[in-house]
Amino acid sequence: MTAKLLILDDDHDILLMLKSIFAGEDYELLLESDSEGALKRVISDRPNVAIMDISLPQKSGIEVLKEAKKIDPGLAVIMATGYKTTQNAIEAMKYGAFDYVTKPFDMTKLKGAVKKALECNLLSRKVRYTRERPQVEEDLTEDLMIGSSPEMIEIWKMVGTVADSDATVLIQGESGTGKELLARAVYNNSRRKNRPFLAVNCAALPEALLESELFGHEKGAFTDAHSRRIGKFEQCNGGTIFLDEIGEMSQANQGKFLRVLENQEFERVGGNETIKVDVRVIAATNRSLITNVKEKTFRMDLYYRLRVVNFFLPPLRDRAEDIPLLVDLFVKKFSKKYGKNIKAVAPETMAMLMTHPWEGNIRELKNVINSATVFCRGDILIPGDFESFLTAKAGFKEVDLEAAGDDYYEVFWSMLEPVFDGICQKNKGAIYESVNMGLEKALIHMAMEKSNNNQVFAAKLLGISRNTLRDRLERYRIGAAD
């Protein structure tokens, strides 16, 4: 398919010049001299790349850029200007321009910029979920990863470059930045995409259980080993395994894991048979592994073996321009889930969301939109729909879990105090039952997620019998009991 290049400039001579320059290239040229015509082209023709002049008579090029990126966040825009000011460059890049060039054009550089922009557009469209996709019903049921900030564009370009290799990948970033979603983006664009993808949280399981989960065990290997169990590496043969919170893995398991990376072989716990596998490894951490190496808690040879390809996911506060895209996605998702008809987010609401620190990153934003959607009474999200949730977050008191010991009073007080009045109004006369049921359901659901839906591990984690766990799963319609 021929790539489409949109050129917007109110100077007719420049349009003709650029037309002649790119006429010999393999592009379908879309020439426009006014901003409204260009925006209509973005809607109707979905160009891959656009060259836009900053100085236009009706709207500034920056305004056209912002509107065009709202229509198609994946559009790669090169802004052009005759005024060599720093502020213009800052504004252009701030609102999602791919590049910034000055007049008179250096045609070699301009052609190179268009070529790079096209490569970026094609790669990002391959691995990135764009604004219009959440309108597809099946997409609304999934956790999607989006972003068109310069930081995320570089990540998408890198995904497109490395996905099809078998190189080991290390993803670093704060909690809630979407490390597993990035791992799935790598997987979904690899040649292993039709083979298994399995995720294991290394922080969720004790050392012995994690070893069994990863490598399997033979019957009689330990007290509860009543039969042979096939581990995740064996289940994932030919596919991709995602190991989250890899920094929490014990030294003993690190040694066994390193052998899998180097030789693609291991033995089950309690077994002597060498198992050969073909598994691609993607690992993630919210810690500084190099610090762990210096502290002798993480093996240096494993660290360097893991970071063949190294991604760093920036926190949401460092890519605030992606917040409107994420808000749009989550509003659509939760409006559908709760049967609401929310059509828009008020400008003052978006301004409030754009300036919030989002210490919990995308996960926090998603949960706040979820809650606000539940309590929204109209068809537009207003600041009042968010006040209790953002206030609760802002006023949340950090609790020293070590000092708290087994008494989580302070933890739950900090969580309940900011929202207690709202709970009282919503559940008049049934607060005790509602809160207790909600807490129990959350504990059960979280334990199942942390245990990768393994009921034996979840029951041990919770300290309850498997029969009790099954009863609660059925009662709350969680997981396999849905």
Coordinates of C-alpha atoms in Angstrom, one line a residue:
M1 CA 0.0 0.0 0.0
T2 CA 1.4 3.4 -1.0
A3 CA 2.2 5.7 2.0
K4 CA 0.2 9.0 2.2
L5 CA 2.0 12.3 2.7
L6 CA -0.1 15.3 3.6
I7 CA 1.4 18.8 3.0
L8 CA -0.2 21.8 4.6
D9 CA 1.1 25.3 3.7
D10 CA -0.7 28.5 2.7
D11 CA 2.1 29.5 0.4
H12 CA 1.2 28.1 -3.1
D13 CA 4.8 28.3 -4.3
I14 CA 6.0 26.1 -1.4
L15 CA 3.2 23.6 -2.1
L16 CA 4.3 23.3 -5.8
M17 CA 8.0 23.1 -4.8
L18 CA 7.3 20.2 -2.3
K19 CA 5.1 18.5 -4.8
S20 CA 7.9 18.5 -7.3
I21 CA 10.4 17.3 -4.7
F22 CA 8.3 14.4 -3.5
A23 CA 6.8 13.5 -6.9
G24 CA 9.5 11.1 -7.7
E25 CA 9.1 9.3 -4.3
D26 CA 6.6 6.5 -3.7
Y27 CA 4.1 8.6 -1.9
E28 CA 0.5 9.6 -2.5
L29 CA 0.6 13.4 -2.1
L30 CA -2.3 15.2 -0.4
L31 CA -1.8 19.0 -0.8
E32 CA -3.8 21.5 1.3
S33 CA -3.5 25.3 1.7
D34 CA -6.0 25.7 4.6
S35 CA -6.2 24.1 8.1
E36 CA -9.8 22.9 7.8
G37 CA -9.1 21.1 4.5
A38 CA -6.1 19.4 6.1
L39 CA -8.1 18.2 9.1
K40 CA -10.7 16.8 6.8
R41 CA -7.9 15.0 5.0
V42 CA -6.7 13.5 8.3
I43 CA -10.2 12.2 8.9
S44 CA -10.9 10.9 5.4
D45 CA -7.6 9.8 4.0
R46 CA -5.7 8.8 7.2
P47 CA -2.2 10.0 6.0
N48 CA 0.9 8.4 7.5
V49 CA 3.0 11.5 7.6
A50 CA 2.2 15.3 7.5
I51 CA 4.3 18.3 6.9
M52 CA 2.6 21.3 8.4
D53 CA 3.5 25.0 8.4
I54 CA 3.3 26.7 11.8
S55 CA 2.2 30.0 10.5
L56 CA -1.3 29.7 9.0
P57 CA -4.0 32.4 8.5
Q58 CA -7.0 30.6 10.1
K59 CA -5.5 28.5 12.8
S60 CA -1.9 28.2 13.9
G61 CA 0.0 25.1 12.9
I62 CA 0.2 24.1 16.6
E63 CA -3.6 24.2 16.8
V64 CA -3.9 22.0 13.7
L65 CA -1.3 19.7 15.1
K66 CA -3.2 19.3 18.3
E67 CA -6.5 18.6 16.5
A68 CA -4.9 16.2 14.0
K69 CA -3.3 14.2 16.9
K70 CA -6.7 14.0 18.6
I71 CA -8.1 12.5 15.3
D72 CA -5.2 10.2 14.7
P73 CA -2.6 9.9 17.5
G74 CA -0.4 7.8 15.3
L75 CA 0.0 10.5 12.6
A76 CA 3.6 11.5 12.4
V77 CA 3.7 15.3 12.0
I78 CA 6.7 17.3 10.9
M79 CA 6.3 21.0 11.7
A80 CA 7.9 23.6 9.5
T81 CA 8.6 27.3 10.2
G82 CA 10.5 30.2 8.9
Y83 CA 10.9 31.5 12.4
K84 CA 13.8 29.9 14.2
T85 CA 12.6 30.3 17.8
T86 CA 13.1 27.8 20.6
Q87 CA 9.5 28.2 21.8
N88 CA 8.1 27.1 18.5
A89 CA 10.2 23.9 18.7
I90 CA 9.2 23.3 22.3
E91 CA 5.5 23.8 21.5
A92 CA 5.6 21.6 18.5
M93 CA 7.4 18.7 20.3
K94 CA 5.2 19.2 23.4
Y95 CA 2.1 18.5 21.4
G96 CA 3.3 15.4 19.7
A97 CA 5.2 16.5 16.6
F98 CA 7.6 13.9 15.3
D99 CA 10.1 16.5 14.0
Y100 CA 10.7 20.2 13.6
V101 CA 12.3 21.8 10.5
T102 CA 13.0 25.3 9.4
K103 CA 12.8 27.2 6.1
P104 CA 14.4 27.4 3.7
F105 CA 14.3 23.7 3.6
D106 CA 17.4 21.5 3.4
M107 CA 15.7 19.0 1.0
T108 CA 18.0 16.1 1.9
K109 CA 17.3 16.5 5.6
L110 CA 13.6 17.0 4.9
K111 CA 13.4 13.8 2.8
G112 CA 15.3 12.0 5.6
A113 CA 12.9 13.3 8.2
V114 CA 9.9 12.2 6.2
K115 CA 11.4 8.7 5.7
K116 CA 12.0 8.4 9.5
A117 CA 8.5 9.6 10.3
L118 CA 7.0 7.1 7.9
E119 CA 9.0 4.3 9.5
C120 CA 7.9 5.4 13.0
N121 CA 4.3 5.6 11.9
L122 CA 4.2 2.1 10.4
L123 CA 5.9 0.6 13.4
S124 CA 3.7 2.4 15.9
R125 CA 0.6 1.4 14.0
K126 CA 1.8 -2.1 14.2
V127 CA 2.3 -2.2 18.0
R128 CA 0.3 0.6 19.4
Y129 CA -3.4 0.8 20.2
T130 CA -4.8 4.0 18.9
R131 CA -7.7 6.2 20.0
E132 CA -10.3 4.7 17.7
R133 CA -9.7 1.0 18.6
P134 CA -11.6 1.1 22.0
Q135 CA -14.7 1.6 20.0
V136 CA -14.4 -2.1 18.9
E137 CA -16.3 -4.1 21.4
E138 CA -13.7 -6.8 22.0
D139 CA -11.0 -4.3 22.7
L140 CA -12.9 -2.8 25.6
T141 CA -12.6 -6.0 27.5
E142 CA -8.8 -5.9 27.5
D143 CA -6.1 -3.8 29.1
L144 CA -4.6 -1.8 26.3
M145 CA -1.4 0.2 26.2
I146 CA -1.4 3.5 24.3
G147 CA 0.8 6.5 24.0
S148 CA 2.1 8.9 21.4
S149 CA 4.5 11.0 23.5
P150 CA 8.0 11.2 22.2
E151 CA 9.1 8.8 24.9
M152 CA 6.5 6.2 23.9
I153 CA 7.2 6.6 20.2
E154 CA 10.8 5.7 20.9
I155 CA 9.6 2.6 22.7
W156 CA 7.3 1.6 19.9
K157 CA 10.1 2.0 17.4
M158 CA 12.3 -0.2 19.6
V159 CA 9.5 -2.8 19.9
G160 CA 9.2 -3.0 16.2
T161 CA 12.9 -3.5 15.9
V162 CA 13.4 -6.3 18.5
A163 CA 10.1 -8.1 18.7
D164 CA 10.8 -10.6 16.0
S165 CA 14.2 -11.7 17.5
D166 CA 14.5 -14.1 20.3
A167 CA 16.6 -11.7 22.4
T168 CA 16.0 -11.7 26.2
V169 CA 14.2 -8.5 27.2
L170 CA 14.4 -6.5 30.5
I171 CA 11.7 -3.9 31.2
Q172 CA 12.3 -1.4 34.0
G173 CA 9.8 1.1 35.3
E174 CA 7.7 2.1 38.3
S175 CA 4.7 0.1 39.5
G176 CA 1.7 0.8 37.3
T177 CA 3.5 1.9 34.2
G178 CA 2.4 -1.0 32.1
K179 CA 5.4 -3.4 32.1
E180 CA 3.3 -6.5 31.4
L181 CA 1.4 -4.7 28.6
L182 CA 4.7 -3.8 27.0
A183 CA 5.8 -7.4 27.3
R184 CA 2.6 -8.5 25.5
A185 CA 3.3 -5.9 22.8
V186 CA 6.7 -7.5 22.2
Y187 CA 5.1 -10.9 22.2
N188 CA 2.1 -10.0 20.0
N189 CA 4.5 -8.7 17.3
S190 CA 7.0 -11.6 17.5
R191 CA 7.0 -14.8 15.5
R192 CA 6.0 -16.6 18.7
K193 CA 2.7 -14.8 18.9
N194 CA 0.7 -18.0 18.1
R195 CA 2.6 -19.9 20.8
P196 CA 1.9 -19.7 24.6
F197 CA 2.5 -16.5 26.7
L198 CA 2.6 -17.1 30.4
A199 CA 3.2 -14.5 33.2
V200 CA 4.6 -15.2 36.6
N201 CA 4.9 -12.7 39.4
C202 CA 8.1 -13.6 41.3
A203 CA 7.2 -11.5 44.3
A204 CA 3.9 -13.3 44.9
L205 CA 5.2 -16.7 45.8
P206 CA 7.6 -18.0 48.4
E207 CA 11.0 -19.4 47.2
A208 CA 10.0 -23.1 47.2
L209 CA 6.6 -22.4 45.5
L210 CA 8.2 -20.2 42.9
E211 CA 10.8 -22.9 42.0
S212 CA 8.0 -25.4 41.6
E213 CA 5.9 -22.9 39.6
L214 CA 8.7 -22.2 37.1
F215 CA 10.4 -25.6 36.8
G216 CA 7.8 -28.1 38.0
H217 CA 8.3 -31.0 40.4
E218 CA 8.2 -34.8 40.5
K219 CA 5.8 -36.8 42.7
G220 CA 7.2 -36.9 46.2
A221 CA 9.6 -34.0 45.8
F222 CA 8.1 -32.4 48.9
T223 CA 5.2 -32.9 51.3
D224 CA 2.4 -31.7 49.1
A225 CA 3.8 -33.1 45.9
H226 CA 1.2 -35.8 45.4
S227 CA 1.8 -36.0 41.6
R228 CA 4.2 -34.7 38.9
R229 CA 3.6 -31.0 38.1
I230 CA 4.7 -29.4 34.8
G231 CA 6.2 -26.0 35.4
K232 CA 5.7 -22.8 33.5
F233 CA 8.9 -23.1 31.4
E234 CA 7.9 -26.5 30.2
Q235 CA 4.3 -25.4 29.5
C236 CA 5.7 -22.4 27.6
N237 CA 7.9 -24.4 25.3
G238 CA 8.0 -22.6 22.0
G239 CA 6.5 -19.5 23.4
T240 CA 7.3 -16.5 25.7
I241 CA 7.4 -16.3 29.5
F242 CA 7.1 -13.0 31.3
L243 CA 8.7 -12.9 34.8
D244 CA 7.5 -9.8 36.7
E245 CA 9.4 -8.5 39.7
I246 CA 12.5 -10.5 38.8
G247 CA 14.5 -8.7 41.5
E248 CA 12.5 -10.6 44.1
M249 CA 13.8 -14.0 43.0
S250 CA 16.0 -15.8 45.5
Q251 CA 19.7 -16.5 44.8
A252 CA 19.0 -20.2 44.5
N253 CA 16.3 -19.7 41.9
Q254 CA 18.5 -17.1 40.1
G255 CA 21.1 -19.8 39.5
K256 CA 18.6 -22.2 38.1
F257 CA 17.0 -19.5 36.0
L258 CA 20.4 -18.4 34.6
R259 CA 21.0 -22.0 33.4
V260 CA 17.7 -21.8 31.5
L261 CA 18.8 -18.6 29.8
E262 CA 22.2 -19.9 28.9
N263 CA 21.3 -23.5 27.9
Q264 CA 17.5 -23.7 27.7
E265 CA 17.5 -26.7 30.1
F266 CA 16.7 -27.5 33.7
E267 CA 15.5 -30.3 36.0
R268 CA 12.1 -30.5 37.8
V269 CA 12.3 -30.2 41.6
G270 CA 13.1 -33.6 42.9
G271 CA 14.0 -35.0 39.4
N272 CA 17.1 -36.0 37.5
E273 CA 15.8 -35.8 34.0
T274 CA 17.1 -32.8 32.0
I275 CA 14.3 -31.0 30.3
K276 CA 15.2 -29.1 27.1
V277 CA 12.9 -26.1 26.1
D278 CA 12.8 -23.2 23.6
V279 CA 11.4 -20.3 25.5
R280 CA 11.9 -16.5 25.1
V281 CA 12.2 -14.6 28.4
I282 CA 10.9 -11.2 29.1
A283 CA 11.6 -10.0 32.6
A284 CA 10.4 -6.8 34.5
T285 CA 11.3 -5.0 37.6
N286 CA 10.4 -1.8 39.5
R287 CA 13.7 -1.9 41.3
S288 CA 17.2 -0.9 40.3
L289 CA 18.8 -4.2 39.5
I290 CA 22.3 -2.7 39.3
T291 CA 21.8 -1.6 43.0
N292 CA 20.8 -5.1 43.8
V293 CA 23.9 -6.4 42.1
K294 CA 26.0 -4.0 44.2
E295 CA 24.2 -5.2 47.4
K296 CA 24.9 -8.8 46.4
T297 CA 21.2 -9.7 46.3
F298 CA 21.2 -10.2 42.5
R299 CA 23.7 -12.0 40.4
M300 CA 25.8 -9.9 38.1
D301 CA 26.0 -12.5 35.4
L302 CA 22.2 -12.9 35.4
Y303 CA 21.7 -9.1 35.2
Y304 CA 23.9 -8.8 32.1
R305 CA 22.3 -11.9 30.6
L306 CA 18.8 -10.4 31.1
R307 CA 19.4 -6.9 29.7
V308 CA 20.2 -7.9 26.1
V309 CA 17.4 -5.6 25.2
N310 CA 16.6 -3.0 27.9
F311 CA 13.4 -0.9 28.0
F312 CA 12.7 1.8 30.5
L313 CA 9.0 2.8 30.8
P314 CA 8.7 6.4 31.9
P315 CA 6.2 7.2 34.7
L316 CA 3.0 8.9 33.6
R317 CA 4.0 12.2 35.2
D318 CA 6.9 12.4 32.6
R319 CA 4.5 11.8 29.6
A320 CA 1.5 13.8 30.6
E321 CA 0.5 14.4 26.9
D322 CA -0.6 10.7 26.9
I323 CA -3.1 11.3 29.7
P324 CA -6.0 12.5 27.4
L325 CA -5.6 9.3 25.3
L326 CA -5.7 7.1 28.4
V327 CA -8.6 9.0 29.9
D328 CA -10.5 8.6 26.6
L329 CA -9.8 4.9 26.5
F330 CA -10.8 4.2 30.2
V331 CA -14.0 6.4 29.9
K332 CA -15.2 4.3 27.0
K333 CA -14.2 1.1 28.7
F334 CA -16.0 1.8 32.0
S335 CA -19.0 3.5 30.4
K336 CA -19.7 0.3 28.5
K337 CA -19.0 -1.8 31.6
Y338 CA -21.5 0.1 33.8
G339 CA -24.1 0.9 31.2
K340 CA -23.3 4.6 31.3
N341 CA -23.5 7.1 28.4
I342 CA -20.6 9.4 29.2
K343 CA -19.9 11.5 26.1
A344 CA -17.1 13.7 27.2
V345 CA -14.7 14.9 30.0
A346 CA -15.2 18.6 31.0
P347 CA -12.1 20.8 30.1
E348 CA -11.6 21.7 33.8
T349 CA -11.7 17.9 34.6
M350 CA -9.0 17.2 32.1
A351 CA -6.9 20.1 33.4
M352 CA -7.2 18.6 36.9
L353 CA -6.2 15.1 35.6
M354 CA -3.3 16.5 33.6
T355 CA -1.7 18.2 36.7
H356 CA -2.3 15.3 39.2
P357 CA 1.0 13.6 40.1
W358 CA -0.2 10.0 39.5
E359 CA 2.2 8.3 41.8
G360 CA 0.5 5.0 40.9
N361 CA 0.9 5.8 37.2
I362 CA -1.5 4.3 34.7
R363 CA -2.9 1.8 37.2
E364 CA -4.0 4.7 39.4
L365 CA -5.5 6.7 36.6
K366 CA -7.5 3.6 35.4
N367 CA -8.8 3.0 38.9
V368 CA -9.8 6.7 39.4
I369 CA -11.6 6.8 36.1
N370 CA -13.3 3.5 37.0
S371 CA -14.6 5.0 40.3
A372 CA -15.6 8.4 38.8
T373 CA -17.6 6.6 36.1
V374 CA -19.5 4.7 38.7
F375 CA -20.5 7.9 40.6
C376 CA -21.1 10.1 37.5
R377 CA -24.7 11.1 37.3
G378 CA -24.7 12.9 34.0
D379 CA -23.1 12.3 30.6
I380 CA -20.0 14.5 31.2
L381 CA -17.3 13.8 33.8
I382 CA -16.9 16.9 36.0
P383 CA -14.4 17.6 38.7
G384 CA -16.9 16.7 41.4
D385 CA -17.0 13.1 40.1
F386 CA -13.3 12.8 41.1
E387 CA -12.9 14.9 44.3
S388 CA -13.2 12.1 46.9
F389 CA -10.9 9.8 45.0
L390 CA -8.2 12.3 44.2
T391 CA -8.5 13.8 47.7
A392 CA -8.2 10.3 49.1
K393 CA -5.0 9.7 47.2
A394 CA -3.5 13.0 48.0
G395 CA -4.3 12.6 51.7
F396 CA -3.2 8.9 51.9
K397 CA -0.8 8.4 54.7
E398 CA 2.2 6.2 54.1
V399 CA 2.2 3.3 56.6
D400 CA 5.3 1.5 57.9
L401 CA 4.2 -2.1 57.4
E402 CA 7.2 -3.4 59.4
A403 CA 6.2 -1.3 62.4
A404 CA 2.6 -2.2 62.0
G405 CA 3.4 -5.9 62.4
D406 CA 0.2 -8.0 62.2
D407 CA -2.1 -5.1 63.0
Y408 CA -3.3 -3.4 59.8
Y409 CA -5.5 -0.9 61.6
E410 CA -3.5 2.1 60.4
V411 CA -3.5 0.8 56.9
F412 CA -7.3 0.5 56.7
W413 CA -7.9 3.7 58.6
S414 CA -5.9 5.6 56.0
M415 CA -7.9 4.0 53.2
L416 CA -11.3 4.4 54.7
E417 CA -11.1 7.8 56.3
P418 CA -11.3 9.9 53.1
V419 CA -14.2 7.9 51.6
F420 CA -16.1 6.9 54.8
D421 CA -18.8 9.6 54.4
G422 CA -19.5 8.5 50.8
I423 CA -19.7 4.8 51.9
C424 CA -22.2 5.8 54.7
Q425 CA -24.4 7.7 52.2
K426 CA -24.3 4.8 49.7
N427 CA -24.8 1.9 52.1
K428 CA -27.1 3.3 54.8
G429 CA -27.6 0.6 57.5
A430 CA -25.3 -1.9 55.8
I431 CA -21.8 -0.5 56.1
Y432 CA -20.3 -3.3 58.2
E433 CA -21.5 -6.1 55.9
S434 CA -20.7 -4.2 52.7
V435 CA -17.1 -3.2 53.7
N436 CA -16.3 -6.7 55.0
M437 CA -17.6 -8.4 51.9
G438 CA -15.7 -6.0 49.7
L439 CA -12.5 -6.5 51.6
E440 CA -12.8 -10.3 51.5
K441 CA -13.6 -10.3 47.8
A442 CA -10.6 -8.1 47.1
L443 CA -8.3 -10.3 49.1
I444 CA -9.5 -13.5 47.4
H445 CA -9.3 -11.9 43.9
M446 CA -5.9 -10.4 44.6
A447 CA -4.5 -13.7 45.9
M448 CA -5.8 -15.5 42.8
E449 CA -4.1 -13.0 40.5
K450 CA -0.8 -13.1 42.5
S451 CA -0.9 -16.9 42.3
N452 CA -1.7 -16.9 38.6
N453 CA -5.1 -18.5 39.3
N454 CA -3.5 -21.5 41.0
Q455 CA -6.0 -22.4 43.8
V456 CA -3.4 -24.4 45.8
F457 CA -1.0 -21.5 45.9
A458 CA -3.7 -18.9 46.6
A459 CA -5.1 -20.9 49.5
K460 CA -1.6 -21.2 51.0
L461 CA -1.0 -17.5 50.5
L462 CA -4.3 -16.6 52.3
G463 CA -3.8 -19.2 55.0
I464 CA -7.2 -20.9 54.4
S465 CA -8.3 -24.3 53.2
R466 CA -8.8 -25.0 49.5
N467 CA -12.5 -25.8 50.2
T468 CA -12.9 -22.4 51.8
L469 CA -11.3 -20.7 48.8
R470 CA -13.5 -22.5 46.4
D471 CA -16.6 -21.5 48.4
R472 CA -15.5 -17.8 48.2
L473 CA -14.7 -18.0 44.5
E474 CA -18.1 -19.3 43.9
R475 CA -19.8 -16.8 46.2
Y476 CA -18.0 -13.8 44.6
R477 CA -18.0 -15.2 41.1
I478 CA -14.2 -14.8 40.7
G479 CA -12.1 -16.5 38.0
A480 CA -13.1 -20.1 37.1
A481 CA -16.2 -19.7 39.2
D482 CA -17.6 -16.9 37.0

